[in-house]
Amino acid sequence: MPSFSRPAGRPLSTPTSRLVLANFLLVVCFTATYFVGLIGCATYQLGADALAVSALVVLINVTLVVGGALAGVVTDRVGPRVTLMASLAGFALTGVFALIMPLSYPMLAVASALEGLADGFCGTAASAYPRFLADRPRELKRMNSLCGTAVSAAVIAGPLIGGAVTTLATNQACFATIPVASLLAAGLVWATPEAPGTVGEWRADHAAGESPAVREGFWCQLAEGVRVTFSRRILRTLFLLYFLGFFAYGAFDSLESLFYRDVLCVGGEWMGWLSACAGVGATAGSLLVLRVSTRRLTLGTLSALLLVTGVGSMVYVGTADVAVAVAGQLITGLGFGAMRPVKDTILQRSCDVSYVGRVTAVMNAGTNSAGTLPLLVAPLLANVLGVQGTLLAASAVVATLAAAFLLITRHDGENDANGRGAC
């Protein structure tokens, strides 16, 4: 397969540069509005309690899973370019809705569902995109690291934008970032077609006049993505590592804003400032992956990075001191920022391009659904352990699970590094 991602002299003159900026804009949409906007409106403007905030996060997680799962099949059928453009258009409409409608809890519920659905589609298509542009492991590592760096930079920029807008206006005004950023991203995606022959078998069958709906139904293709994921050891372990590793982090989605308000005793704008600190760490982590040998991008490395996030989270929520929380966010962000490109590279080199959309969807569904049960339990635990105690316990669970995975995968480096193959 020819590589479409060679660097050139002019900005945005290559598919890689356009995809990197599109990823940045997409995540700016989400990070400026999810925590600071949706949860911030509920916590600070509506005075919602932990159960009400948890309900919003459950809703957005469920729709993220649904959107991501559906996007996997669509991406393998028509390619990530069309999938991502249509999803970004829907994202823009969601932002307009959340901006102009009167603020109420039902409005936030509808906005949460629509934002989760749109981001689920966008996230799956964007994560799969590099495999549709190149297939060499070193090039995949470079593209995934640069896209991960863009995502991490957006985790800085998005909350800073959200925090600044909240300082000048209200949390609801953050939603203005969605239509602007998503439409700019759609223009970049339009200019970035896939490499020839990478969209999969569906397009060839369609060109030959054979109906894919007759030959293989949508739900059968979706089930095939699950079968592929769990039939290959590397992909199966990758799924379990992310699912179990992120399980406890669901408690953060429902309690973190209350930790800011009731433990750190800071205003709503700090939801943006501290999230931006995590983005600084994540940017450093993503760039660090560029310096790591492709052979070192293994399940063992991924487990070690998950351990970093668990320890960092314990520092983050372990005191009522904002300065310590900043340090914890930097450490946690470092681990998260490096995890994304490592995970995406392992997945893409271990899976044939005709399945990469569906396997990516299964991975994202596992990650997004992992935190749903803790969301339901966290408010009850907070009544017993307190908000801070619950978050500290959740962080310790992540660190413990990561250590267990590190022991299990410590001998898998050679197999992971050479684990390419048709799923």
PDB file of N, CA and C in Angstrom, residues 165-220:
ATOM      1  N   VAL A 165     -14.594  30.801  28.642  1.00  0.00           N
ATOM      2  CA  VAL A 165     -15.962  31.187  28.297  1.00  0.00           C
ATOM      3  C   VAL A 165     -16.835  31.221  29.551  1.00  0.00           C
ATOM      4  N   THR A 166     -16.638  30.245  30.451  1.00  0.00           N
ATOM      5  CA  THR A 166     -17.423  30.215  31.685  1.00  0.00           C
ATOM      6  C   THR A 166     -17.123  31.425  32.558  1.00  0.00           C
ATOM      7  N   THR A 167     -15.864  31.846  32.587  1.00  0.00           N
ATOM      8  CA  THR A 167     -15.499  33.033  33.363  1.00  0.00           C
ATOM      9  C   THR A 167     -16.170  34.285  32.812  1.00  0.00           C
ATOM     10  N   LEU A 168     -16.246  34.375  31.477  1.00  0.00           N
ATOM     11  CA  LEU A 168     -16.825  35.556  30.838  1.00  0.00           C
ATOM     12  C   LEU A 168     -18.341  35.490  30.745  1.00  0.00           C
ATOM     13  N   ALA A 169     -18.886  34.287  30.642  1.00  0.00           N
ATOM     14  CA  ALA A 169     -20.327  34.148  30.448  1.00  0.00           C
ATOM     15  C   ALA A 169     -20.866  33.051  31.374  1.00  0.00           C
ATOM     16  N   THR A 170     -21.286  31.918  30.809  1.00  0.00           N
ATOM     17  CA  THR A 170     -21.821  30.803  31.594  1.00  0.00           C
ATOM     18  C   THR A 170     -21.279  29.495  31.032  1.00  0.00           C
ATOM     19  N   ASN A 171     -21.505  28.418  31.773  1.00  0.00           N
ATOM     20  CA  ASN A 171     -21.096  27.103  31.284  1.00  0.00           C
ATOM     21  C   ASN A 171     -21.790  26.754  29.972  1.00  0.00           C
ATOM     22  N   GLN A 172     -23.035  27.176  29.804  1.00  0.00           N
ATOM     23  CA  GLN A 172     -23.783  26.830  28.591  1.00  0.00           C
ATOM     24  C   GLN A 172     -23.165  27.452  27.347  1.00  0.00           C
ATOM     25  N   ALA A 173     -22.529  28.605  27.493  1.00  0.00           N
ATOM     26  CA  ALA A 173     -21.937  29.274  26.337  1.00  0.00           C
ATOM     27  C   ALA A 173     -20.802  28.461  25.715  1.00  0.00           C
ATOM     28  N   CYS A 174     -20.271  27.472  26.453  1.00  0.00           N
ATOM     29  CA  CYS A 174     -19.194  26.629  25.908  1.00  0.00           C
ATOM     30  C   CYS A 174     -19.622  25.890  24.642  1.00  0.00           C
ATOM     31  N   PHE A 175     -20.913  25.625  24.498  1.00  0.00           N
ATOM     32  CA  PHE A 175     -21.385  24.837  23.363  1.00  0.00           C
ATOM     33  C   PHE A 175     -21.186  25.549  22.018  1.00  0.00           C
ATOM     34  N   ALA A 176     -20.866  26.837  22.053  1.00  0.00           N
ATOM     35  CA  ALA A 176     -20.591  27.556  20.803  1.00  0.00           C
ATOM     36  C   ALA A 176     -19.356  27.019  20.097  1.00  0.00           C
ATOM     37  N   THR A 177     -18.466  26.348  20.836  1.00  0.00           N
ATOM     38  CA  THR A 177     -17.262  25.810  20.203  1.00  0.00           C
ATOM     39  C   THR A 177     -17.568  24.653  19.260  1.00  0.00           C
ATOM     40  N   ILE A 178     -18.674  23.947  19.474  1.00  0.00           N
ATOM     41  CA  ILE A 178     -18.937  22.726  18.698  1.00  0.00           C
ATOM     42  C   ILE A 178     -19.161  23.013  17.210  1.00  0.00           C
ATOM     43  N   PRO A 179     -20.118  23.873  16.831  1.00  0.00           N
ATOM     44  CA  PRO A 179     -20.322  24.069  15.402  1.00  0.00           C
ATOM     45  C   PRO A 179     -19.113  24.653  14.684  1.00  0.00           C
ATOM     46  N   VAL A 180     -18.376  25.542  15.344  1.00  0.00           N
ATOM     47  CA  VAL A 180     -17.206  26.150  14.703  1.00  0.00           C
ATOM     48  C   VAL A 180     -16.123  25.098  14.462  1.00  0.00           C
ATOM     49  N   ALA A 181     -15.736  24.384  15.505  1.00  0.00           N
ATOM     50  CA  ALA A 181     -14.630  23.427  15.393  1.00  0.00           C
ATOM     51  C   ALA A 181     -14.991  22.222  14.533  1.00  0.00           C
ATOM     52  N   SER A 182     -16.226  21.713  14.655  1.00  0.00           N
ATOM     53  CA  SER A 182     -16.594  20.506  13.906  1.00  0.00           C
ATOM     54  C   SER A 182     -16.697  20.774  12.407  1.00  0.00           C
ATOM     55  N   LEU A 183     -17.174  21.931  12.018  1.00  0.00           N
ATOM     56  CA  LEU A 183     -17.269  22.230  10.585  1.00  0.00           C
ATOM     57  C   LEU A 183     -15.884  22.459   9.972  1.00  0.00           C
ATOM     58  N   LEU A 184     -14.982  23.082  10.731  1.00  0.00           N
ATOM     59  CA  LEU A 184     -13.595  23.206  10.247  1.00  0.00           C
ATOM     60  C   LEU A 184     -12.961  21.825  10.081  1.00  0.00           C
ATOM     61  N   ALA A 185     -13.209  20.933  11.033  1.00  0.00           N
ATOM     62  CA  ALA A 185     -12.677  19.575  10.940  1.00  0.00           C
ATOM     63  C   ALA A 185     -13.249  18.831   9.744  1.00  0.00           C
ATOM     64  N   ALA A 186     -14.534  19.033   9.458  1.00  0.00           N
ATOM     65  CA  ALA A 186     -15.165  18.369   8.313  1.00  0.00           C
ATOM     66  C   ALA A 186     -14.503  18.784   7.008  1.00  0.00           C
ATOM     67  N   GLY A 187     -14.109  20.052   6.901  1.00  0.00           N
ATOM     68  CA  GLY A 187     -13.419  20.507   5.700  1.00  0.00           C
ATOM     69  C   GLY A 187     -12.072  19.825   5.521  1.00  0.00           C
ATOM     70  N   LEU A 188     -11.351  19.612   6.613  1.00  0.00           N
ATOM     71  CA  LEU A 188     -10.060  18.916   6.542  1.00  0.00           C
ATOM     72  C   LEU A 188     -10.237  17.454   6.148  1.00  0.00           C
ATOM     73  N   VAL A 189     -11.269  16.825   6.687  1.00  0.00           N
ATOM     74  CA  VAL A 189     -11.525  15.417   6.363  1.00  0.00           C
ATOM     75  C   VAL A 189     -11.908  15.271   4.888  1.00  0.00           C
ATOM     76  N   TRP A 190     -12.680  16.194   4.373  1.00  0.00           N
ATOM     77  CA  TRP A 190     -13.081  16.162   2.963  1.00  0.00           C
ATOM     78  C   TRP A 190     -11.860  16.155   2.046  1.00  0.00           C
ATOM     79  N   ALA A 191     -10.799  16.818   2.470  1.00  0.00           N
ATOM     80  CA  ALA A 191      -9.584  16.912   1.647  1.00  0.00           C
ATOM     81  C   ALA A 191      -8.625  15.746   1.877  1.00  0.00           C
ATOM     82  N   THR A 192      -9.068  14.719   2.622  1.00  0.00           N
ATOM     83  CA  THR A 192      -8.173  13.612   2.976  1.00  0.00           C
ATOM     84  C   THR A 192      -8.787  12.266   2.601  1.00  0.00           C
ATOM     85  N   PRO A 193      -8.760  11.892   1.319  1.00  0.00           N
ATOM     86  CA  PRO A 193      -9.302  10.586   0.915  1.00  0.00           C
ATOM     87  C   PRO A 193      -8.415   9.440   1.381  1.00  0.00           C
ATOM     88  N   GLU A 194      -9.022   8.255   1.490  1.00  0.00           N
ATOM     89  CA  GLU A 194      -8.265   7.066   1.876  1.00  0.00           C
ATOM     90  C   GLU A 194      -7.315   6.635   0.757  1.00  0.00           C
ATOM     91  N   ALA A 195      -6.296   5.870   1.123  1.00  0.00           N
ATOM     92  CA  ALA A 195      -5.414   5.281   0.117  1.00  0.00           C
ATOM     93  C   ALA A 195      -6.208   4.274  -0.717  1.00  0.00           C
ATOM     94  N   PRO A 196      -5.871   4.121  -2.012  1.00  0.00           N
ATOM     95  CA  PRO A 196      -6.614   3.184  -2.865  1.00  0.00           C
ATOM     96  C   PRO A 196      -6.582   1.767  -2.311  1.00  0.00           C
ATOM     97  N   GLY A 197      -7.748   1.100  -2.371  1.00  0.00           N
ATOM     98  CA  GLY A 197      -7.831  -0.298  -1.986  1.00  0.00           C
ATOM     99  C   GLY A 197      -7.900  -0.558  -0.500  1.00  0.00           C
ATOM    100  N   THR A 198      -8.185   0.472   0.312  1.00  0.00           N
ATOM    101  CA  THR A 198      -8.179   0.275   1.763  1.00  0.00           C
ATOM    102  C   THR A 198      -9.557   0.252   2.397  1.00  0.00           C
ATOM    103  N   VAL A 199     -10.596   0.530   1.642  1.00  0.00           N
ATOM    104  CA  VAL A 199     -11.919   0.632   2.238  1.00  0.00           C
ATOM    105  C   VAL A 199     -12.503  -0.729   2.565  1.00  0.00           C
ATOM    106  N   GLY A 200     -11.968  -1.818   2.017  1.00  0.00           N
ATOM    107  CA  GLY A 200     -12.451  -3.152   2.343  1.00  0.00           C
ATOM    108  C   GLY A 200     -13.247  -3.763   1.218  1.00  0.00           C
ATOM    109  N   GLU A 201     -13.757  -4.953   1.492  1.00  0.00           N
ATOM    110  CA  GLU A 201     -14.403  -5.731   0.452  1.00  0.00           C
ATOM    111  C   GLU A 201     -15.754  -5.161   0.047  1.00  0.00           C
ATOM    112  N   TRP A 202     -16.422  -4.418   0.947  1.00  0.00           N
ATOM    113  CA  TRP A 202     -17.774  -3.968   0.644  1.00  0.00           C
ATOM    114  C   TRP A 202     -17.813  -3.120  -0.615  1.00  0.00           C
ATOM    115  N   ARG A 203     -16.847  -2.187  -0.772  1.00  0.00           N
ATOM    116  CA  ARG A 203     -16.895  -1.289  -1.916  1.00  0.00           C
ATOM    117  C   ARG A 203     -16.670  -2.053  -3.224  1.00  0.00           C
ATOM    118  N   ALA A 204     -15.789  -3.072  -3.192  1.00  0.00           N
ATOM    119  CA  ALA A 204     -15.566  -3.878  -4.387  1.00  0.00           C
ATOM    120  C   ALA A 204     -16.827  -4.650  -4.765  1.00  0.00           C
ATOM    121  N   ASP A 205     -17.504  -5.224  -3.770  1.00  0.00           N
ATOM    122  CA  ASP A 205     -18.746  -5.934  -4.037  1.00  0.00           C
ATOM    123  C   ASP A 205     -19.805  -4.995  -4.591  1.00  0.00           C
ATOM    124  N   HIS A 206     -19.854  -3.789  -4.032  1.00  0.00           N
ATOM    125  CA  HIS A 206     -20.847  -2.822  -4.478  1.00  0.00           C
ATOM    126  C   HIS A 206     -20.600  -2.412  -5.926  1.00  0.00           C
ATOM    127  N   ALA A 207     -19.303  -2.205  -6.255  1.00  0.00           N
ATOM    128  CA  ALA A 207     -18.967  -1.822  -7.621  1.00  0.00           C
ATOM    129  C   ALA A 207     -19.306  -2.942  -8.601  1.00  0.00           C
ATOM    130  N   ALA A 208     -19.217  -4.194  -8.137  1.00  0.00           N
ATOM    131  CA  ALA A 208     -19.529  -5.327  -8.998  1.00  0.00           C
ATOM    132  C   ALA A 208     -21.023  -5.593  -9.095  1.00  0.00           C
ATOM    133  N   GLY A 209     -21.819  -4.823  -8.368  1.00  0.00           N
ATOM    134  CA  GLY A 209     -23.268  -4.963  -8.449  1.00  0.00           C
ATOM    135  C   GLY A 209     -23.862  -5.905  -7.432  1.00  0.00           C
ATOM    136  N   GLU A 210     -23.065  -6.439  -6.491  1.00  0.00           N
ATOM    137  CA  GLU A 210     -23.580  -7.351  -5.483  1.00  0.00           C
ATOM    138  C   GLU A 210     -23.997  -6.551  -4.258  1.00  0.00           C
ATOM    139  N   SER A 211     -25.208  -6.740  -3.777  1.00  0.00           N
ATOM    140  CA  SER A 211     -25.700  -5.991  -2.637  1.00  0.00           C
ATOM    141  C   SER A 211     -25.120  -6.542  -1.336  1.00  0.00           C
ATOM    142  N   PRO A 212     -24.409  -5.731  -0.553  1.00  0.00           N
ATOM    143  CA  PRO A 212     -23.864  -6.223   0.708  1.00  0.00           C
ATOM    144  C   PRO A 212     -24.952  -6.582   1.696  1.00  0.00           C
ATOM    145  N   ALA A 213     -26.101  -5.915   1.599  1.00  0.00           N
ATOM    146  CA  ALA A 213     -27.201  -6.210   2.510  1.00  0.00           C
ATOM    147  C   ALA A 213     -27.720  -7.623   2.293  1.00  0.00           C
ATOM    148  N   VAL A 214     -27.661  -8.092   1.026  1.00  0.00           N
ATOM    149  CA  VAL A 214     -28.099  -9.442   0.728  1.00  0.00           C
ATOM    150  C   VAL A 214     -27.019 -10.444   1.126  1.00  0.00           C
ATOM    151  N   ARG A 215     -25.769 -10.123   0.770  1.00  0.00           N
ATOM    152  CA  ARG A 215     -24.683 -11.064   1.021  1.00  0.00           C
ATOM    153  C   ARG A 215     -24.393 -11.197   2.518  1.00  0.00           C
ATOM    154  N   GLU A 216     -24.391 -10.067   3.240  1.00  0.00           N
ATOM    155  CA  GLU A 216     -24.088 -10.089   4.664  1.00  0.00           C
ATOM    156  C   GLU A 216     -24.730  -8.874   5.309  1.00  0.00           C
ATOM    157  N   GLY A 217     -25.648  -9.110   6.241  1.00  0.00           N
ATOM    158  CA  GLY A 217     -26.396  -8.032   6.849  1.00  0.00           C
ATOM    159  C   GLY A 217     -25.553  -7.184   7.785  1.00  0.00           C
ATOM    160  N   PHE A 218     -26.097  -6.018   8.116  1.00  0.00           N
ATOM    161  CA  PHE A 218     -25.404  -5.056   8.977  1.00  0.00           C
ATOM    162  C   PHE A 218     -25.050  -5.684  10.321  1.00  0.00           C
ATOM    163  N   TRP A 219     -26.011  -6.345  10.956  1.00  0.00           N
ATOM    164  CA  TRP A 219     -25.783  -6.901  12.285  1.00  0.00           C
ATOM    165  C   TRP A 219     -24.810  -8.070  12.243  1.00  0.00           C
ATOM    166  N   CYS A 220     -24.798  -8.815  11.155  1.00  0.00           N
ATOM    167  CA  CYS A 220     -23.817  -9.894  11.007  1.00  0.00           C
ATOM    168  C   CYS A 220     -22.405  -9.320  10.925  1.00  0.00           C
TER     169      CYS A 220
END
